[in-house]
CSV table of C-alpha atoms and ligand atoms in Angstrom, one decimal:
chain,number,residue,atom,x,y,z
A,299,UNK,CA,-8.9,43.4,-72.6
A,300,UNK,CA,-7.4,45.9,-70.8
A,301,UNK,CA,-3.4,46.4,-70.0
A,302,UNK,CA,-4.1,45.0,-66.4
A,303,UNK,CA,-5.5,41.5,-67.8
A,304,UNK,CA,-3.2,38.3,-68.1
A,305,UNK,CA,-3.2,36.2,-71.5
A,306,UNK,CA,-6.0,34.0,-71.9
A,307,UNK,CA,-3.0,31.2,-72.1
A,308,UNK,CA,0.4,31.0,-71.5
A,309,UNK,CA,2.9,28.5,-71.4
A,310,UNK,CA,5.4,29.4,-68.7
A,311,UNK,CA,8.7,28.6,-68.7
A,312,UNK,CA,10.5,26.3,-71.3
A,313,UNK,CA,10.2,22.3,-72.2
A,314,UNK,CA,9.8,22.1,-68.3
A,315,UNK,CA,7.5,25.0,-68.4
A,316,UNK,CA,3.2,24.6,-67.5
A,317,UNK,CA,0.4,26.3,-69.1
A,318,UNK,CA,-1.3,29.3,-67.1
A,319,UNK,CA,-5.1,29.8,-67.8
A,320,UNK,CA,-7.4,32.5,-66.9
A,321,UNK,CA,-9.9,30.7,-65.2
A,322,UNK,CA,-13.3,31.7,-67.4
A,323,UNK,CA,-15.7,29.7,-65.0
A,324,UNK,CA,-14.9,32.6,-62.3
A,325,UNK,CA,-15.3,35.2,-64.7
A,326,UNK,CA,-16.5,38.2,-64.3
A,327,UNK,CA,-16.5,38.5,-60.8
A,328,UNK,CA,-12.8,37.0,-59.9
A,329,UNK,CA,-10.1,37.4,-62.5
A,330,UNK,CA,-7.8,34.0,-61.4
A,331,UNK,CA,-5.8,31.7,-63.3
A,332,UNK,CA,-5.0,28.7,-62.8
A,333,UNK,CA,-1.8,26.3,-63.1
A,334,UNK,CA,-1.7,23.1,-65.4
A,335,UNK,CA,1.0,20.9,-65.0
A,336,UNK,CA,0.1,17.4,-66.4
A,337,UNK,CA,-2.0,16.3,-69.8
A,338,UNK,CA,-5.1,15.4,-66.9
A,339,UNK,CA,-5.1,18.8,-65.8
A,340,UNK,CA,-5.2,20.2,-69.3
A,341,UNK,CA,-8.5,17.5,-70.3
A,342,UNK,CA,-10.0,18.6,-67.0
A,343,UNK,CA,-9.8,22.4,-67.7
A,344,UNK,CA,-11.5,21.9,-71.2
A,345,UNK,CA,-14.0,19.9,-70.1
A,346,UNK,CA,-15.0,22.3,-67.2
A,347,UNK,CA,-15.1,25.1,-69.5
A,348,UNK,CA,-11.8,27.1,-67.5
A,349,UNK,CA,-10.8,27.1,-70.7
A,350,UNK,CA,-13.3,27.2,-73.8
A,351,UNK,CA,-14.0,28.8,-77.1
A,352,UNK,CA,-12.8,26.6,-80.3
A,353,UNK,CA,-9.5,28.4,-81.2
A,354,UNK,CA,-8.5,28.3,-77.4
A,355,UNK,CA,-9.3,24.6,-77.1
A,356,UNK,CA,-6.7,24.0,-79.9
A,357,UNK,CA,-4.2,25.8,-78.2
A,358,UNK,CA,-5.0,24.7,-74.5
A,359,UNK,CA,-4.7,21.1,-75.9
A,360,UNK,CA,-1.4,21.8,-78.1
A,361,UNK,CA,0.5,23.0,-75.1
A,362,UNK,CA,-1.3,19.8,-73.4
A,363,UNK,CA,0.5,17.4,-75.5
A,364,UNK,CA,3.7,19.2,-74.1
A,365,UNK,CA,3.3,17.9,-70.5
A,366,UNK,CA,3.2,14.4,-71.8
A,367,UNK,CA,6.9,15.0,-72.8
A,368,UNK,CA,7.8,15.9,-69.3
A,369,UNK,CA,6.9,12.9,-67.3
A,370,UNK,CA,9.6,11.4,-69.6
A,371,UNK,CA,7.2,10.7,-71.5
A,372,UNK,CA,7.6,8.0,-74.5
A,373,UNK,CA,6.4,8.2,-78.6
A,374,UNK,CA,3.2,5.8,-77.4
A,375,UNK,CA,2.6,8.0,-74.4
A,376,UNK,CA,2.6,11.1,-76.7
A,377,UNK,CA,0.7,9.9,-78.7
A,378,UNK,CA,-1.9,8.3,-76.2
A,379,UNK,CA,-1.7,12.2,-74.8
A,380,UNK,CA,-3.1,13.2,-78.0
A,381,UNK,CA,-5.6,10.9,-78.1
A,382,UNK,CA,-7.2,11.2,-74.7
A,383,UNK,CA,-7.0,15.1,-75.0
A,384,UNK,CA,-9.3,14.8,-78.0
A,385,UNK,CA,-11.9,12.9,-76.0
A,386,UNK,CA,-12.3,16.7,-73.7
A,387,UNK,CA,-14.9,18.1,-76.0
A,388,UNK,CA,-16.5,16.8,-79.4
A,389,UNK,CA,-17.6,19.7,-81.3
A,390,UNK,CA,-15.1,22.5,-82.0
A,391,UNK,CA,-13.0,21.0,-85.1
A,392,UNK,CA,-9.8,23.4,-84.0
A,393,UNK,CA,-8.8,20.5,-81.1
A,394,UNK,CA,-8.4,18.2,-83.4
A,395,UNK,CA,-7.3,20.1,-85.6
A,396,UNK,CA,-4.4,21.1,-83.5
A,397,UNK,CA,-4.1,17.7,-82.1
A,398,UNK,CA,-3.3,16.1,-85.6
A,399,UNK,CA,-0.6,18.9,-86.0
A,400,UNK,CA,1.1,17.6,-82.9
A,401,UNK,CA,0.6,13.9,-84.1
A,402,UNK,CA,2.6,14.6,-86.8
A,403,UNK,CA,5.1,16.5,-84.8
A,404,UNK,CA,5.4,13.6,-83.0
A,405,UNK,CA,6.4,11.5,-85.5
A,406,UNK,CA,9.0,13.4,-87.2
A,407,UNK,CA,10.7,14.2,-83.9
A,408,UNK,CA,9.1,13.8,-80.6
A,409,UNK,CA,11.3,16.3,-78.6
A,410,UNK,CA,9.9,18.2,-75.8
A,411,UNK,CA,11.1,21.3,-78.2
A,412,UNK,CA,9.9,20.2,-81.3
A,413,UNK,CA,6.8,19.8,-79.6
A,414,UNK,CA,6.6,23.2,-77.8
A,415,UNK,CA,7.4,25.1,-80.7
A,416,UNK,CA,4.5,23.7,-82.4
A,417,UNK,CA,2.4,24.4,-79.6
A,418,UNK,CA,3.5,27.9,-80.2
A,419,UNK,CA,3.3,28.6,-83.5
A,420,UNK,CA,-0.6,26.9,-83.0
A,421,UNK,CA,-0.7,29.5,-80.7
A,422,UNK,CA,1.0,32.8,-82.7
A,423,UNK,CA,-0.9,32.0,-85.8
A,424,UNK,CA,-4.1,31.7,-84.0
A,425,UNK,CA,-3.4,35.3,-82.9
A,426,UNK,CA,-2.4,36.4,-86.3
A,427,UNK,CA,-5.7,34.9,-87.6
A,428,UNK,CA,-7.4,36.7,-85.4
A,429,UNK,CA,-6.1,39.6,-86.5
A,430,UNK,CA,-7.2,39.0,-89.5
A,431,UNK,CA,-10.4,38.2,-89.3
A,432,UNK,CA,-10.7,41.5,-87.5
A,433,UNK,CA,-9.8,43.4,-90.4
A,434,UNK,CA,-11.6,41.7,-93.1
A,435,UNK,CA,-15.0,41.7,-91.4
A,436,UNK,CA,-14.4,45.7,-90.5
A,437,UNK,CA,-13.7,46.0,-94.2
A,438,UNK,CA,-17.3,44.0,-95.2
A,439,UNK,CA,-19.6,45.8,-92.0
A,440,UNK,CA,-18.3,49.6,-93.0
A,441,UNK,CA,-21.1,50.2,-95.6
A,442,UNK,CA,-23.3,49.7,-92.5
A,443,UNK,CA,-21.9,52.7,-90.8
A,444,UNK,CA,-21.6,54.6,-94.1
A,445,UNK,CA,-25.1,54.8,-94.7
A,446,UNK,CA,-26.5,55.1,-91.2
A,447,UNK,CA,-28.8,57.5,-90.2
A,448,UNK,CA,-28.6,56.4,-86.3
A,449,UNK,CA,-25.6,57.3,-84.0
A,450,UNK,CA,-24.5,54.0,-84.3
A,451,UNK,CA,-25.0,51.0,-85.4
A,452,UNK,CA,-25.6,47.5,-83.4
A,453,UNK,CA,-24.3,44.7,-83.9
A,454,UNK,CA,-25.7,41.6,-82.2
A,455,UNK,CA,-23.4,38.5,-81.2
A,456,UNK,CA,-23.8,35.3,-79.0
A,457,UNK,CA,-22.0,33.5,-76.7
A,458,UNK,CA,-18.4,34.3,-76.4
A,459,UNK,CA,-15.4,35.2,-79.7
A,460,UNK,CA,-13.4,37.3,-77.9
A,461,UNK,CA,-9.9,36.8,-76.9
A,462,UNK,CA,-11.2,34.6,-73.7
A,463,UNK,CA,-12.1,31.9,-76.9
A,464,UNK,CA,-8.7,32.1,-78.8
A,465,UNK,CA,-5.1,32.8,-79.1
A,466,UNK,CA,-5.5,36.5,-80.1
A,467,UNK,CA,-8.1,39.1,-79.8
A,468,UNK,CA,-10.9,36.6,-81.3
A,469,UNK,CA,-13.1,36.2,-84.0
A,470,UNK,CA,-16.5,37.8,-83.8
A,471,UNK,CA,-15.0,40.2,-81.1
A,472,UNK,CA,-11.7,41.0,-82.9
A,473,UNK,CA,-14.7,42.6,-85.9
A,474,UNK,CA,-16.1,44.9,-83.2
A,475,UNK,CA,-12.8,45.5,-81.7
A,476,UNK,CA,-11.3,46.8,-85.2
A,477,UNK,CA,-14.6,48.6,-85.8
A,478,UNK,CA,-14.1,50.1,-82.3
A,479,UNK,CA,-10.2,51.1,-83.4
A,480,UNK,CA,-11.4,52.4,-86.6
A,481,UNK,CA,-13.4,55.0,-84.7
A,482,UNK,CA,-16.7,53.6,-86.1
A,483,UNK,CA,-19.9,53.9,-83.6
A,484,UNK,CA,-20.4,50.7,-82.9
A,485,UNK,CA,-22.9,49.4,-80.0
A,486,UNK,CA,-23.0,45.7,-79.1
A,487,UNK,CA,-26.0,43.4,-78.5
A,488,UNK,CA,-24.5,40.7,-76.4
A,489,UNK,CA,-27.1,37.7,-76.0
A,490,UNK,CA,-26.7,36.3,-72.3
A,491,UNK,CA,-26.5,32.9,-73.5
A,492,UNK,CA,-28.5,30.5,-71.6
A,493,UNK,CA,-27.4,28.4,-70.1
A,494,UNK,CA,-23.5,29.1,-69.0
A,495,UNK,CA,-24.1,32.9,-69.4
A,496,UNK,CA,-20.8,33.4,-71.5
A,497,UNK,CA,-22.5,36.2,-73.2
A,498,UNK,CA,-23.1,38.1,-70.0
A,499,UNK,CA,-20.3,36.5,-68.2
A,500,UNK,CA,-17.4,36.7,-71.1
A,501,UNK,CA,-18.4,39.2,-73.7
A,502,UNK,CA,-20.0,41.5,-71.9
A,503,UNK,CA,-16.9,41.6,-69.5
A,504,UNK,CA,-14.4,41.8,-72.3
A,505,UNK,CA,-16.4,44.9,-74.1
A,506,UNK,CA,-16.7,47.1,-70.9
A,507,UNK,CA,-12.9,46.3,-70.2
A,508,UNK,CA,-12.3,48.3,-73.3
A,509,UNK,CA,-14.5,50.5,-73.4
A,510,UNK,CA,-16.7,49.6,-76.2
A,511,UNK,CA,-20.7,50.5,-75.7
A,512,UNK,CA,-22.7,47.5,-75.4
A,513,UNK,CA,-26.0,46.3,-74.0
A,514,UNK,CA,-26.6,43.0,-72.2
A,515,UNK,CA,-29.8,40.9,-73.2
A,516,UNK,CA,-31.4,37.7,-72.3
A,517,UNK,CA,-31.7,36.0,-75.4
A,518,UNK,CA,-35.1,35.7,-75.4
A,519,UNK,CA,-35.3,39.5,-76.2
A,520,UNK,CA,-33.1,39.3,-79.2
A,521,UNK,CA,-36.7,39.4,-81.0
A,522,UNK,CA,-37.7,42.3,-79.9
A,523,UNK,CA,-34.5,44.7,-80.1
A,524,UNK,CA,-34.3,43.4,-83.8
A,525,UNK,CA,-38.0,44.2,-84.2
A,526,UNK,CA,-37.2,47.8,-83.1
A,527,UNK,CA,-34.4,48.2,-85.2
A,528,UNK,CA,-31.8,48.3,-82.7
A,529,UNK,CA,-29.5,45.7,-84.9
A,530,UNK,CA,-27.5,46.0,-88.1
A,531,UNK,CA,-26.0,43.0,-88.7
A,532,UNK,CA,-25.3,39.6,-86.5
A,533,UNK,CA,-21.9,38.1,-85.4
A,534,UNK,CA,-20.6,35.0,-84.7
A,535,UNK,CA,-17.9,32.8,-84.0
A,536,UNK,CA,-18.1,29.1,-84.8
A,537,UNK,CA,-17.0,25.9,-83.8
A,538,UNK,CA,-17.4,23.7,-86.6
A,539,UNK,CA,-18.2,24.3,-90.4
A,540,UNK,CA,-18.8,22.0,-92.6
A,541,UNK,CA,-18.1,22.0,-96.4
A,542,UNK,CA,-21.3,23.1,-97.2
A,543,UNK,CA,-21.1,26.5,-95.0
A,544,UNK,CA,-23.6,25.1,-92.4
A,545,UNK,CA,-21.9,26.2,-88.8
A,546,UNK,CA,-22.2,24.7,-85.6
A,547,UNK,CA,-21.7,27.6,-82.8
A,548,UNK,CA,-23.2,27.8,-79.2
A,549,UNK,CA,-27.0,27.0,-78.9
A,550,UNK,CA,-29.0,30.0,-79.9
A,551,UNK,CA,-26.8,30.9,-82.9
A,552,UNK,CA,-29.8,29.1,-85.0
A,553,UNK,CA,-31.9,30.7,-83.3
A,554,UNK,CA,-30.4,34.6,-83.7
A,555,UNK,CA,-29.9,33.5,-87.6
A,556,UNK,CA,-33.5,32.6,-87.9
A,557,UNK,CA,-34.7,35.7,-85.8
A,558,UNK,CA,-32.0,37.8,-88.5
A,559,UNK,CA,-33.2,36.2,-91.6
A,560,UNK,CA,-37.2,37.2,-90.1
A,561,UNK,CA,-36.0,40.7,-89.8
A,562,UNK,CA,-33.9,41.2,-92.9
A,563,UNK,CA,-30.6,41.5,-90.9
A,564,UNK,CA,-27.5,39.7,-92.2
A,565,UNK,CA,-25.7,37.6,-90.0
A,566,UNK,CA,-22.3,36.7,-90.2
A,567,UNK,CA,-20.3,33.8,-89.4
A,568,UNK,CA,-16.6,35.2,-88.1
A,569,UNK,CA,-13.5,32.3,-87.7
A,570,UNK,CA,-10.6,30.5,-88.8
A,571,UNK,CA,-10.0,28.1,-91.5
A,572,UNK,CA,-8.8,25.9,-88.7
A,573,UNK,CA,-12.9,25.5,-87.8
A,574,UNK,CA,-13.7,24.2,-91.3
A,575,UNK,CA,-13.9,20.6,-91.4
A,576,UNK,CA,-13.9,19.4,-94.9
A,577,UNK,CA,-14.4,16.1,-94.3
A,578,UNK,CA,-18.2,16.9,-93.6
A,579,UNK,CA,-20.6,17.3,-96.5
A,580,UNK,CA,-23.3,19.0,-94.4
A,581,UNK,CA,-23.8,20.7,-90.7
A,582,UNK,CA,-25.8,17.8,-90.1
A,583,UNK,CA,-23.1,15.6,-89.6
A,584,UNK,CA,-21.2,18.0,-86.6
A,585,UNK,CA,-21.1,16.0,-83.5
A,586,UNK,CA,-23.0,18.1,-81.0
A,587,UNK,CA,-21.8,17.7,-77.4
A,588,UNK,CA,-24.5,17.4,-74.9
A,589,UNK,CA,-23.7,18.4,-71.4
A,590,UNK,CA,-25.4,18.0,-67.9
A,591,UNK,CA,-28.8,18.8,-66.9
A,592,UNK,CA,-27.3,20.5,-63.5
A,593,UNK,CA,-26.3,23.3,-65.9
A,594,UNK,CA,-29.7,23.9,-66.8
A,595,UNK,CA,-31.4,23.2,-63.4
A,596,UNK,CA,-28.9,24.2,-61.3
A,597,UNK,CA,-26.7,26.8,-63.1
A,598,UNK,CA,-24.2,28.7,-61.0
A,599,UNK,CA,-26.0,26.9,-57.8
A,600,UNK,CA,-29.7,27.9,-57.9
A,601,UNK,CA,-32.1,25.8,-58.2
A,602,UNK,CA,-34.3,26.7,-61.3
A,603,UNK,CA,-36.6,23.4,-61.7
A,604,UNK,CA,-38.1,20.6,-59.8
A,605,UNK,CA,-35.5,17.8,-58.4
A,606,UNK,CA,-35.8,15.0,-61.2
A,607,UNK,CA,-36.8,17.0,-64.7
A,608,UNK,CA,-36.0,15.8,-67.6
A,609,UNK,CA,-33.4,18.0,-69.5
A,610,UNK,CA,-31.7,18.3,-72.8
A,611,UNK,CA,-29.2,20.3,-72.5
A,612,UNK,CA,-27.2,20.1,-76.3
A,613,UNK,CA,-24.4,22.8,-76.2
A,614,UNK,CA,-24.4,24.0,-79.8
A,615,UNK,CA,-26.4,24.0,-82.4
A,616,UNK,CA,-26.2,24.1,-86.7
A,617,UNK,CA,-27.0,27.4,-88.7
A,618,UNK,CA,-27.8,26.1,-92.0
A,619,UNK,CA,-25.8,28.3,-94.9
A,620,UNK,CA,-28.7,29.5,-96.4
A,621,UNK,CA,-29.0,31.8,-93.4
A,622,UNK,CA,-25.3,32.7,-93.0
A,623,UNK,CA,-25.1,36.2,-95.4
A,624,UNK,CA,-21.1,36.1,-94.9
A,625,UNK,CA,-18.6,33.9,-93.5
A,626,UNK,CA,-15.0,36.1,-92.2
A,627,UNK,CA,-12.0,33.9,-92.2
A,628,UNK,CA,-8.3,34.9,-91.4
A,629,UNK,CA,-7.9,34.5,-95.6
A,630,UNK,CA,-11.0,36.6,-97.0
A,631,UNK,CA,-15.2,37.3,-96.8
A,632,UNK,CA,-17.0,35.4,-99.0
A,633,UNK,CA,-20.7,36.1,-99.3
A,634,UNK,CA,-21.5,32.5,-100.2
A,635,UNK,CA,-19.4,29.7,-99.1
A,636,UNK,CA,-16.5,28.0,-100.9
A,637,UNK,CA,-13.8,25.8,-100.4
A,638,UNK,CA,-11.1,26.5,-102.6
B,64,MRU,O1,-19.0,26.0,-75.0
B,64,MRU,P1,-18.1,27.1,-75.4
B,64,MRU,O2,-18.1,28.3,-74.5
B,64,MRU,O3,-16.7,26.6,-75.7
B,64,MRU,O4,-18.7,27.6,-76.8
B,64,MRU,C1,-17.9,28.5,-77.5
B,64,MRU,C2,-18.6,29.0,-78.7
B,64,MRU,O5,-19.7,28.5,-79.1
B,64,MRU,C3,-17.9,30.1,-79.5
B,64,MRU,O6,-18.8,31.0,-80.1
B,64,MRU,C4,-17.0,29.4,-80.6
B,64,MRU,O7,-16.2,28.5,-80.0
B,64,MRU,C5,-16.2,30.4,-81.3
B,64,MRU,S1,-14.9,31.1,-80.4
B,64,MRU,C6,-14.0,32.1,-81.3
């Protein structure tokens, strides 16, 4: 983003200090944060989406547990914070992630300090991750550019991994970004991603604040711009990954993986090892959150179906490994998937 644009998140102040959001449901026409002062305001802004992404879920809900300190808050109620902050969303495995690190925070010594510098080194080393990542998925998509005979070479993501989703720069977006840096033509495919629009909304805002050449689509023309050879590889975050490799990400990451895998394309998944669960043989066990119809039928306050329709509306869905040709993490690429 560019100089002019606040953090996604801040935590103002000290132990008495509030977290500052950049509102991302007003995005991209108003650029407005907003103000949390209390553990319900932080549960709210999750599960509205003010604040989403996995990575910036963890760190939205670290600085939660904070505010439960300030209302004099006791060990149970801390705790209890923790809890009920993990009931915002279901899928992204970095909130509970960064919830258990501030359980155990809590018991050693449940200071509003101890606390808040958790909540900020959560918050630093989800930057430095970032960072990262960046570098080690440059490192594995430079071949591309080395052997290209276009002017540049496209790169297809969905949803939104850009600094709006984490603590840093991002995940999928902090590739393109060092790609970008590295003076490498890069031009970005950014699926719209129905039905919330972060794609058009999120990423495509964050690229054309700096600068980098992209090109919005619906995502029902992802097809067809692979078919003509417009993409080079595929990009993704990730909200959950299971021990196998299989990754959970926004609905329609399947789908791009499958529509990669038909045209030869590889398609990487880009995150943390905070969004590995271990504890999950397979993708199949991810809880997938399932949010409301009105999204679908009513997105952004147009009606777009009959009064009454049935609607499933599940948020994210699981890329099975066998389609994944890389996954990036803070630590290394691996080309097939491995715990250890
Ligand atoms: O519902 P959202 O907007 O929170 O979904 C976010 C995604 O699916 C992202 O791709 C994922 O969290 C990775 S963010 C680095």
């Amino acid at each position: 983003m560019n100089r002019d644009c606040p953090p996604t998140l801040q935590w103002i102040g000290e132990t008495d200090g509030h977290l500052r959001l950049i509102d991302q449901t007003r995005l991209p026409t108003e650029l407005v944060e907003i103000d949390c002062h209390t553990v319900e305001d932080v549960w709210q802004a999750i599960k509205r989406l003010s604040v989403r992404g996995a990575p910036a879920i963890g760190v939205a809900a670290a600085y939660g547990v904070c505010l439960a300190t300030q209302a004099g808050g006791t060990i149970a109620e801390v705790r209890k914070a923790c809890d009920y902050l993990a009931t915002s969303r279901p899928t992204a495995v970095n909130l509970f992630w960064a919830l258990d690190r501030m359980r155990s925070v809590v018991e050693q010594d449940p200071s509003g300090e101890a606390l808040l510098n958790e909540a900020r080194a959560i918050h630093e080393e989800d930057a430095a991750m970032c960072a990262a990542i960046g570098k080690h998925g440059a490192d594995i998509l430079v071949p591309l550019f080395e052997k290209a005979t276009s002017e540049s070479i496209g790169i297809l993501t969905h949803c939104n991994a850009g600094a709006l989703a984490t603590g840093g720069e991002g995940t999928a977006l902090s590739v393109i970004f060092e790609l970008a840096r590295r003076d490498l033509p890069v031009h970005v495919w950014v699926d719209e991603t129905r039905p919330l629009l972060q794609g058009s909304r999120l990423t495509a805002w964050e690229l054309t604040q700096r600068g980098i050449p992209c090109t919005l689509i619906c995502d029902n023309m992802a097809a067809t711009v692979m078919k003509e050879g417009r993409v080079q590889a595929v990009v993704t975050g990730a909200d959950r990954i299971a021990a196998n490799g299989d990754a959970a990400n926004k609905i329609g990451t399947y789908g791009a993986a499958t529509l990669a895998r038909a045209h030869d394309i590889p398609f990487y998944i880009a995150a943390p090892t905070s969004t590995i669960d271990p504890a999950l043989a397979t993708g199949e066990e991810i809880p997938i959150e399932e949010r409301d119809a009105e999204e679908v039928t009513n997105g952004f306050g147009s009606v777009t179906a009959p009064e009454g329709v049935s609607v499933y509306n599940p948020a994210f869905d699981v890329t099975p490994a066998e389609l994944i040709a890389g996954w990036i993490t803070e630590e290394r690429a691996m080309d097939e998937f491995n715990l250890s």
